[in-house]
Amino acid sequence: MSDTWERVQLASARIPFRIKTGAVWIALFAFLGFVGSSAGFDLQWIQDNMRYIAGGLRYTMYTALGGIALAVVMALLGALARISRNPVANGIAGFYVSFFRGTPLIVQMFLLYLALPPVGRNLAAKYDWLPEGFADWFLLDVMTAGIIALGLNYGAYMTEIFRAGIQSVAAGQGEAADALGMTYLQKMRKVVLPQALRVIIPPTGNEFIAMMKDTALVSFLGTTVDTMEIFRRAQLVGKHDFKNLEAYVAVALLYWALTVLFTYFQARLERRLGRGYDRSHVVKLAEASLRQRRAAGPA
Amino acid sequence: MTGTSTDVVVRIEGLHKSFGHLEVVKGVDLDVHRGEVVVVFGRSGSGKSTVLRCVNFIEDPTEGSIEVAGIRLGGGHRTRRKREQIRQLRLHVGMVFQQFNLFPNMTVLDNVTCAPRMAGKGSETEIAQRAKDLLDRVGLADKAREHPARLSGGQQQRVAIARALAMEPDVMLFDEPTSALDPELTGEVLSVMKTLSTEMHMTMMVVTHEMGFAREVADRMAFFHEGRILEEGPPSELIASPRYAETRAFLEAVL
Ligand SMILES: Nc1ncnc2c1ncn2[C@@H]1O[C@H](COP(=O)(O)OP(=O)(O)OP(=O)(O)O)[C@@H](O)[C@H]1O
Ligand SMILES: [Mg+2]
């Protein structure tokens, strides 16, 4: 008995580790497939409805791309303000980061979508010198509210990533730029930010992937029919046909595929950025300071 | 060392510098004249780097004033106007750092051309031509398209010298330009620095412990001790017959 076990172990040792982990994955899929089919999983329904659910991918992607674009702008401004000695800029940035890290994303979405319009209405009613249509500025459609909420929320977290990235650029670089008579903007644009980007881009990729998943929250705002993202679509058709299991499995697979795909691209990008010059020490610095700040919580 | 005040390029007057409660520079006065090479030396922590960094306001003087090319400034809060005055002063000062501080995100050529381009020092062709001439002068014309990381320390430092020269400064500051180099690479940097003096008549302040270079190139040497200039004089006198025991002890240690 123990002899056989010994031989099995030795034989197994000759198989590459990756093949073995791959086999475990296949076994897990097979197990899930077995459970699913025993539970009356309707594959045909998924085939019939996947097209409709996946049709929401473009809105999921629009929301995530819009959100990350806004987040990058906010994070850059936030980081520069947090580093600066200007009390107004620093104070505003501190307030921004503290609020958006200190409150739930879903609350921020509702604040923008449902709590903002009455503000506009009441202001317009109270001050008649406000321009025509002032109240309408506060009426955001669901996707816009979602993008703004995601962008502001992620921007607050990413402010720390950007700040760590900027501060990870060796002090001598800024001094050399100063010594050459560069202005602050020239120094930032040509010397500091390009070097900081190498540190900033990989974690920003992670944030983007996380944000793709958080776009599902937008569906709670009650998306209108023409801009429904994948989660909302899955919810609707699943409920309508009493196929909740199939619908949520389908949409989970879509999110999973998206993250696997983008994780792959992100890893490639990271490798490409790594070439050229050694930045390992810089990355370590940035990560350490990020960990510290995450641990410290919103502040 | 003699001459009218018009050919004073750098005038350091009553310079004090404290970091918190620690006073590192305790009253330094020094004039550097056009074409003069002043070598600054002294023990670690005596304030040599700090004085050099005050000259182009990388450090802010606590007390006293700096005058470069007729622009006289003191320390204090950096208002928008003050920042612009400092930047104007810096346009007259080139600096070479111990750690080179080349921009790793640019090619060698871009390192040399970026600052003149931003400052609008001539047309694009003039800037490119000047950069090529300077790289040629430091013996690195063939490395223009490389990235700094691919160069040896000695080559990097020579690019850093070319980068500073591209702004056509009135004075060059060198803060231990060869201390980070392997011994066999110091010679190429020192010989470039020597030609700056002999061929371009560049005004220079050099912090270095290379006494051979000092003896050969310096017009004047200043010995720093505990935040002050303890003594100064031409290298022939100062090296041969220092007046103070501290200077003598230090020279014995480095020679
Ligand atoms: N940014 C700073 N903050 C606090 N103390 C500092 C700072 N920069 C320098 N010092 C201190 O000031 C003193 C003088 O430093 P400085 O670098 O001018 O000396 P140095 O003569 O150049 O020495 P070395 O030969 O080691 O380069 C040292 O004690 C140093 O620790
Ligand atoms: Mg020093």
XYZ file of C-alpha atoms and ligand atoms in Angstrom:
586
model
C 0.000 0.000 0.000
C 2.549 2.538 1.093
C 4.740 1.203 -1.709
C 2.103 1.961 -4.319
C 1.540 5.427 -2.879
C 5.279 6.007 -3.046
C 5.290 5.037 -6.729
C 2.287 7.251 -7.498
C 4.052 10.188 -5.911
C 7.223 9.542 -7.889
C 5.309 9.198 -11.142
C 3.394 12.376 -10.404
C 6.620 14.245 -9.766
C 7.590 13.733 -13.420
C 4.481 15.549 -14.715
C 4.959 19.321 -15.045
C 3.216 21.321 -12.328
C 1.210 23.397 -14.798
C -0.264 20.286 -16.385
C -1.359 19.114 -12.979
C -3.009 22.415 -12.029
C -4.669 22.387 -15.472
C -6.075 18.961 -14.726
C -7.487 20.250 -11.449
C -9.234 23.070 -13.345
C -10.748 20.596 -15.790
C -11.918 18.419 -12.925
C -13.557 21.413 -11.248
C -15.370 22.378 -14.463
C -16.509 18.790 -14.921
C -17.799 18.700 -11.356
C -19.676 21.967 -11.791
C -21.084 20.725 -15.093
C -22.283 17.563 -13.375
C -23.927 19.512 -10.542
C -25.457 21.873 -13.071
C -26.946 19.210 -15.285
C -28.297 17.349 -12.235
C -29.901 20.611 -11.134
C -31.653 20.915 -14.490
C -29.331 23.573 -15.897
C -30.797 24.785 -19.180
C -27.896 25.191 -21.559
C -30.220 25.850 -24.457
C -31.651 28.883 -22.635
C -28.160 30.311 -22.249
C -27.481 29.768 -25.928
C -30.724 31.531 -26.800
C -30.191 34.482 -24.500
C -26.408 34.985 -24.447
C -26.605 37.176 -27.511
C -29.001 39.535 -25.770
C -27.049 39.641 -22.504
C -23.708 40.098 -24.272
C -25.279 42.961 -26.185
C -24.816 44.940 -22.994
C -21.050 44.520 -23.127
C -20.621 47.768 -24.999
C -22.413 49.686 -22.241
C -20.399 47.866 -19.590
C -17.245 48.847 -21.464
C -18.376 52.439 -22.086
C -19.079 52.839 -18.401
C -15.772 51.313 -17.348
C -13.734 53.262 -19.908
C -15.482 56.524 -19.087
C -15.057 55.831 -15.399
C -11.356 55.024 -15.636
C -10.702 58.087 -17.814
C -12.321 60.346 -15.238
C -10.560 58.468 -12.429
C -7.146 58.999 -14.041
C -7.765 62.738 -14.385
C -9.008 62.992 -10.797
C -6.114 60.902 -9.482
C -3.540 63.019 -11.292
C -5.038 66.277 -10.065
C -5.557 64.817 -6.605
C -1.984 63.557 -6.365
C -0.444 66.841 -7.540
C -2.657 68.734 -5.094
C -1.807 66.391 -2.223
C 1.899 66.872 -2.876
C 1.638 70.621 -3.281
C 2.209 73.139 -0.509
C -0.779 75.172 -1.649
C -3.246 74.945 1.260
C -6.356 75.385 -0.910
C -5.400 72.693 -3.427
C -4.173 70.399 -0.680
C -7.292 70.933 1.426
C -9.701 70.291 -1.444
C -7.852 67.139 -2.423
C -7.804 65.892 1.162
C -11.549 66.482 1.474
C -12.206 64.734 -1.834
C -10.151 61.658 -1.024
C -11.567 61.379 2.482
C -15.206 61.633 1.364
C -15.029 59.273 -1.589
C -13.023 56.683 0.288
C -15.120 57.080 3.380
C -18.528 56.390 1.810
C -19.829 53.397 -0.188
C -19.755 53.556 -3.960
C -23.436 52.631 -4.181
C -24.351 55.548 -1.917
C -22.320 57.883 -4.124
C -24.202 56.612 -7.173
C -27.553 57.351 -5.582
C -26.352 60.744 -4.398
C -25.481 61.697 -7.941
C -28.498 60.145 -9.607
C -31.344 60.763 -7.181
C -30.169 63.288 -4.591
C -28.691 65.833 -6.960
C -31.792 66.731 -9.031
C -33.754 68.168 -6.085
C -30.728 70.331 -5.254
C -30.935 71.823 -8.748
C -34.707 72.223 -8.548
C -34.650 73.911 -5.161
C -31.812 76.245 -6.082
C -33.560 77.214 -9.316
C -36.785 77.873 -7.385
C -35.030 79.985 -4.751
C -32.770 82.113 -6.936
C -34.509 83.322 -10.063
C -31.322 84.938 -11.415
C -30.003 81.468 -12.201
C -29.976 80.759 -15.937
C -32.818 79.054 -17.762
C -32.602 75.267 -17.523
C -30.256 75.402 -14.505
C -32.129 72.579 -12.775
C -31.655 70.310 -15.790
C -27.876 70.321 -15.300
C -28.413 68.193 -12.214
C -30.500 65.618 -14.068
C -28.013 62.944 -15.071
C -28.932 59.906 -17.080
C -28.052 56.602 -15.469
C -24.915 55.909 -17.430
C -23.544 59.416 -16.844
C -24.264 59.217 -13.127
C -22.629 55.791 -13.030
C -19.535 56.964 -14.892
C -19.143 60.037 -12.688
C -19.626 58.061 -9.473
C -17.180 55.343 -10.550
C -14.661 57.926 -11.761
C -14.799 60.013 -8.591
C -14.699 56.978 -6.318
C -11.854 55.196 -8.063
C -10.071 58.513 -8.596
C -9.968 58.971 -4.822
C -8.290 55.602 -4.336
C -6.014 56.106 -7.314
C -4.871 59.464 -5.958
C -2.723 57.414 -3.604
C -1.375 55.311 -6.474
C -0.463 58.433 -8.413
C 1.014 60.129 -5.388
C 3.145 57.099 -4.579
C 4.205 56.892 -8.237
C 5.224 60.533 -8.380
C 7.034 60.345 -5.070
C 8.832 57.194 -6.166
C 10.703 59.167 -8.823
C 14.151 59.793 -7.375
C 14.512 63.239 -5.796
C 17.596 63.823 -7.941
C 15.430 63.791 -11.072
C 13.382 66.756 -9.931
C 16.522 68.527 -8.723
C 18.190 68.044 -12.102
C 15.124 69.452 -13.849
C 15.046 72.402 -11.435
C 18.752 73.015 -11.925
C 18.180 73.203 -15.685
C 15.683 76.012 -15.155
C 12.554 74.052 -16.021
C 9.209 75.348 -14.814
C 7.070 73.175 -12.555
C 4.866 72.091 -15.452
C 7.840 71.286 -17.698
C 9.444 69.271 -14.941
C 6.255 67.317 -14.284
C 5.373 66.696 -17.925
C 8.769 65.779 -19.300
C 10.671 64.336 -16.369
C 8.606 63.269 -13.373
C 5.321 61.981 -14.818
C 6.839 59.874 -17.618
C 8.909 58.084 -15.004
C 6.041 57.868 -12.539
C 3.825 56.327 -15.241
C 5.861 53.171 -15.272
C 4.923 52.721 -11.650
C 1.375 54.028 -12.012
C 0.169 52.079 -15.056
C 0.189 48.511 -13.664
C -1.955 49.254 -10.578
C -4.169 51.484 -12.730
C -4.777 48.425 -14.911
C -5.876 46.559 -11.809
C -8.238 49.365 -10.893
C -9.717 49.267 -14.384
C -10.373 45.554 -14.087
C -11.970 46.049 -10.695
C -14.073 48.864 -12.103
C -15.413 46.662 -14.912
C -16.938 44.489 -12.242
C -18.286 47.434 -10.266
C -20.201 48.661 -13.329
C -22.787 46.061 -12.290
C -23.784 48.428 -9.489
C -25.116 50.887 -12.059
C -28.032 48.517 -12.659
C -29.389 49.418 -9.206
C -30.121 52.899 -10.514
C -32.681 51.357 -12.860
C -31.016 51.516 -16.231
C -33.147 52.607 -19.150
C -33.753 49.965 -21.808
C -31.491 51.388 -24.504
C -28.309 51.516 -22.367
C -28.591 48.360 -20.293
C -25.295 46.769 -19.360
C -24.847 43.013 -19.033
C -25.862 42.583 -15.404
C -29.161 44.426 -15.823
C -29.948 42.422 -18.950
C -29.229 39.130 -17.222
C -31.437 40.159 -14.302
C -34.365 41.028 -16.552
C -34.379 37.991 -18.821
C -33.570 35.648 -15.942
C -36.510 36.918 -13.917
C -38.862 36.888 -16.899
C -38.159 33.247 -17.859
C -37.639 31.996 -14.271
C -34.053 31.118 -15.284
C -32.135 32.908 -12.538
C -29.471 30.214 -12.301
C -28.702 30.282 -16.008
C -28.845 34.067 -16.235
C -26.452 34.729 -13.377
C -24.064 31.995 -14.463
C -24.042 33.470 -17.950
C -23.316 37.002 -16.747
C -20.689 35.748 -14.287
C -18.929 33.989 -17.160
C -18.985 37.212 -19.157
C -17.381 39.202 -16.322
C -14.872 36.429 -15.803
C -13.926 36.380 -19.480
C -13.505 40.163 -19.450
C -11.213 40.149 -16.440
C -9.142 37.234 -17.743
C -8.735 39.009 -21.070
C -7.741 42.340 -19.564
C -5.499 40.762 -16.956
C -3.606 39.177 -19.836
C -3.188 42.517 -21.630
C -2.251 44.218 -18.411
C 0.473 41.662 -17.693
C 1.887 42.161 -21.180
C 1.862 45.920 -20.796
C 3.589 45.607 -17.451
C 6.330 43.469 -18.981
C 6.839 45.984 -21.758
C 7.106 48.874 -19.338
C 9.633 46.908 -17.328
C 12.053 46.924 -20.204
C 14.469 49.806 -20.772
C 15.644 50.491 -17.309
C 15.498 48.847 -13.974
C 12.536 50.004 -11.982
C 12.208 47.212 -9.479
C 13.366 49.401 -6.613
C 10.886 52.082 -7.655
C 8.000 49.616 -7.737
C 8.889 48.298 -4.311
C 8.904 51.821 -2.924
C 5.538 52.639 -4.456
C 3.977 49.421 -3.250
C 5.273 49.890 0.265
C 3.912 53.391 0.491
C 0.599 52.295 -1.019
C 0.254 49.480 1.508
C 0.972 51.901 4.295
C -1.715 54.316 3.138
C -4.301 51.599 2.495
C -3.694 50.329 6.005
C -4.111 53.822 7.389
C -7.581 53.936 5.853
C -9.368 57.014 4.539
C -7.684 60.227 5.555
C 41.051 86.501 -7.656
C 41.620 90.129 -8.284
C 39.420 92.184 -10.531
C 36.498 94.526 -10.436
C 33.126 93.406 -9.159
C 31.846 93.310 -12.740
C 33.587 90.045 -13.413
C 32.229 88.411 -10.304
C 29.984 85.598 -11.554
C 28.945 84.167 -8.200
C 28.839 86.118 -4.979
C 27.898 84.287 -1.811
C 27.322 86.679 1.070
C 26.752 85.793 4.720
C 25.261 82.418 3.833
C 23.704 80.439 6.669
C 21.701 77.273 6.307
C 19.895 75.294 8.981
C 17.931 72.069 8.705
C 15.515 72.367 11.601
C 17.695 73.168 14.586
C 20.865 71.864 12.961
C 22.918 74.705 11.527
C 25.057 73.253 8.741
C 26.374 76.386 7.067
C 27.455 79.051 9.519
C 28.375 82.114 7.534
C 30.065 81.610 4.190
C 31.294 84.440 1.964
C 32.799 83.633 -1.381
C 33.242 85.392 -4.723
C 33.921 83.438 -7.880
C 35.242 85.429 -10.816
C 34.723 84.871 -14.503
C 36.863 82.042 -15.786
C 37.965 81.059 -12.303
C 37.986 77.482 -11.025
C 37.369 77.172 -7.289
C 37.822 73.767 -5.698
C 35.900 73.227 -2.478
C 37.020 70.469 -0.137
C 36.635 69.376 3.446
C 35.355 66.614 5.670
C 32.052 64.846 5.117
C 29.263 66.882 6.656
C 31.177 70.159 6.570
C 28.479 71.715 4.370
C 30.105 71.680 0.932
C 27.116 70.249 -0.923
C 24.711 72.441 0.973
C 26.547 75.604 -0.068
C 26.656 74.480 -3.687
C 22.962 73.619 -3.622
C 22.150 77.022 -2.126
C 23.845 78.717 -5.084
C 21.076 77.543 -7.432
C 18.395 77.434 -4.729
C 17.882 73.702 -4.659
C 18.283 74.402 -0.957
C 16.836 77.617 0.364
C 19.331 79.807 2.233
C 18.280 80.488 5.814
C 20.212 83.745 5.850
C 22.409 85.664 3.470
C 22.245 86.135 -0.260
C 23.390 84.648 -3.536
C 24.212 86.693 -6.593
C 24.685 85.070 -9.982
C 25.197 87.020 -13.190
C 23.821 90.134 -11.533
C 20.692 88.475 -10.089
C 20.794 88.791 -6.316
C 18.389 86.717 -4.223
C 17.899 85.649 -0.629
C 15.984 82.743 0.855
C 12.435 82.808 2.121
C 8.923 81.943 1.044
C 8.597 81.081 -2.620
C 5.923 83.305 -4.024
C 5.150 83.007 -7.696
C 7.393 85.974 -8.392
C 10.213 84.554 -6.315
C 9.988 81.208 -8.109
C 10.359 82.934 -11.445
C 13.368 84.929 -10.176
C 14.964 81.715 -8.981
C 14.325 80.110 -12.348
C 15.952 83.051 -14.110
C 18.994 82.704 -11.853
C 19.150 78.971 -12.534
C 19.320 79.604 -16.260
C 22.800 80.987 -15.585
C 23.957 78.032 -13.493
C 24.799 74.522 -14.652
C 24.970 71.724 -12.115
C 26.571 68.297 -12.233
C 25.543 65.842 -9.540
C 27.386 63.006 -7.876
C 24.701 60.560 -9.063
C 24.542 62.042 -12.623
C 20.723 62.319 -12.478
C 20.306 61.868 -16.214
C 16.691 61.476 -17.309
C 16.271 57.723 -17.956
C 13.115 58.271 -19.998
C 15.008 60.162 -22.714
C 17.813 59.394 -25.102
C 21.213 60.953 -24.541
C 20.455 63.544 -27.213
C 17.095 64.439 -25.677
C 18.758 64.789 -22.289
C 21.006 67.438 -23.796
C 18.370 69.229 -25.903
C 15.290 69.192 -23.658
C 16.128 72.108 -21.380
C 17.339 74.489 -24.139
C 14.236 73.621 -26.138
C 11.952 74.405 -23.206
C 13.805 77.644 -22.521
C 13.628 78.550 -26.213
C 17.384 78.910 -26.489
C 17.661 79.176 -30.259
C 15.975 77.426 -33.155
C 15.513 73.684 -33.299
C 18.477 73.278 -35.663
C 20.709 75.457 -33.505
C 19.802 73.456 -30.420
C 20.440 70.148 -32.181
C 23.721 71.395 -33.591
C 24.901 72.662 -30.237
C 23.975 69.361 -28.614
C 25.974 67.443 -31.226
C 28.962 69.726 -30.727
C 28.806 69.265 -26.972
C 28.458 65.496 -27.182
C 31.413 65.563 -29.524
C 33.358 67.652 -27.041
C 32.745 65.126 -24.249
C 33.573 62.324 -26.675
C 30.120 60.758 -26.913
C 28.816 61.816 -30.314
C 28.252 58.177 -31.225
C 25.991 57.614 -28.179
C 23.398 60.275 -29.012
C 20.622 57.732 -29.681
C 21.338 55.524 -26.688
C 19.460 55.546 -23.419
C 21.499 56.589 -20.374
C 21.057 53.211 -18.671
C 23.213 51.648 -21.391
C 26.191 53.893 -20.654
C 28.963 53.466 -18.121
C 29.086 55.798 -15.137
C 31.870 57.837 -16.682
C 29.930 58.208 -19.911
C 26.784 59.164 -18.043
C 28.608 61.845 -16.132
C 30.047 63.258 -19.355
C 26.526 63.408 -20.813
C 25.411 65.198 -17.643
C 28.167 67.752 -18.219
C 27.052 68.243 -21.829
C 23.438 68.589 -20.671
C 24.375 71.380 -18.258
C 26.592 73.108 -20.833
C 23.765 73.124 -23.385
C 22.096 75.889 -21.387
C 25.240 78.009 -21.889
C 25.571 78.757 -18.181
C 27.827 81.421 -16.705
C 29.029 79.035 -14.028
C 29.166 75.279 -13.604
C 28.738 73.646 -10.201
C 30.172 70.167 -9.686
C 29.238 68.234 -6.540
C 31.726 65.374 -6.230
C 31.350 64.475 -9.908
C 33.660 61.469 -9.704
C 32.835 60.013 -6.267
C 30.268 57.561 -7.624
C 32.617 56.273 -10.318
C 34.917 53.302 -10.412
C 38.515 54.555 -10.092
C 39.361 53.723 -13.701
C 36.522 55.974 -14.921
C 37.336 59.126 -12.971
C 40.074 60.172 -15.385
C 37.790 60.611 -18.402
C 35.445 62.883 -16.434
C 38.229 64.932 -14.877
C 39.894 65.463 -18.235
C 36.618 66.737 -19.726
C 36.311 69.122 -16.785
C 39.850 70.270 -17.353
C 39.162 71.123 -20.997
C 36.127 73.162 -19.901
C 38.538 75.370 -18.021
C 41.437 75.455 -20.461
C 39.486 75.627 -23.727
C 36.139 77.219 -22.805
C 37.395 79.278 -19.840
C 34.345 78.115 -17.948
C 33.773 79.456 -14.443
C 33.520 76.495 -12.105
C 32.901 75.590 -8.478
C 34.008 72.040 -7.893
C 33.544 69.969 -4.757
C 36.140 67.227 -5.063
C 38.810 65.375 -3.200
C 40.829 64.762 -6.355
C 43.887 66.732 -5.285
C 45.686 66.051 -8.564
C 42.870 67.790 -10.421
C 42.844 70.628 -7.906
C 46.567 71.204 -8.193
C 46.417 71.224 -11.965
C 43.175 73.100 -12.692
C 42.095 75.110 -9.651
C 42.875 78.799 -9.388
C 41.795 78.755 -5.777
C 40.886 76.219 -3.144
C 38.555 76.648 -0.188
C 38.733 74.338 2.809
C 35.364 73.844 4.515
C 35.259 73.042 8.199
C 32.102 72.824 10.291
C 30.043 75.036 8.023
C 32.662 77.710 7.442
C 35.529 78.343 5.063
C 38.475 77.810 7.363
C 41.055 78.897 4.812
C 41.427 79.517 1.125
C 44.205 80.195 -1.320
C 45.893 79.021 -4.507
C 46.509 75.274 -4.560
C 50.265 75.652 -4.579
C 50.156 77.460 -1.239
C 47.233 75.709 0.370
C 48.406 72.190 -0.354
C 52.043 72.847 0.413
C 51.663 74.942 3.521
C 48.202 74.956 5.094
C 47.855 77.348 8.012
C 45.486 75.296 10.121
C 46.009 71.925 11.740
C 42.547 70.780 10.500
C 43.480 71.504 6.912
C 46.799 69.743 7.296
C 45.172 66.691 8.878
C 42.595 66.497 6.101
C 45.181 66.880 3.341
C 47.330 64.181 4.883
C 44.323 61.870 4.847
C 43.428 62.399 1.191
C 46.851 62.833 -0.391
N 17.880 67.799 3.657
C 18.577 67.689 4.814
N 17.925 67.547 5.980
C 18.595 67.473 7.141
N 19.938 67.491 7.238
C 20.652 67.627 6.122
C 20.005 67.728 4.838
N 20.962 67.846 3.902
C 22.149 67.821 4.557
N 21.964 67.695 5.873
C 23.025 67.651 6.889
O 23.827 68.774 6.721
C 25.186 68.458 6.991
C 26.039 68.920 5.845
O 25.685 68.208 4.703
P 26.424 68.390 3.309
O 25.810 67.413 2.400
O 26.409 69.811 2.913
O 27.906 67.956 3.647
P 29.100 67.682 2.651
O 30.211 68.549 3.110
O 28.664 67.811 1.252
O 29.448 66.183 2.995
P 29.793 64.950 2.012
O 31.270 65.016 1.808
O 29.399 63.767 2.841
O 29.018 65.109 0.789
C 25.250 66.965 7.223
O 25.335 66.753 8.597
C 23.935 66.462 6.701
O 23.497 65.363 7.453
Mg 28.330 66.420 -0.329
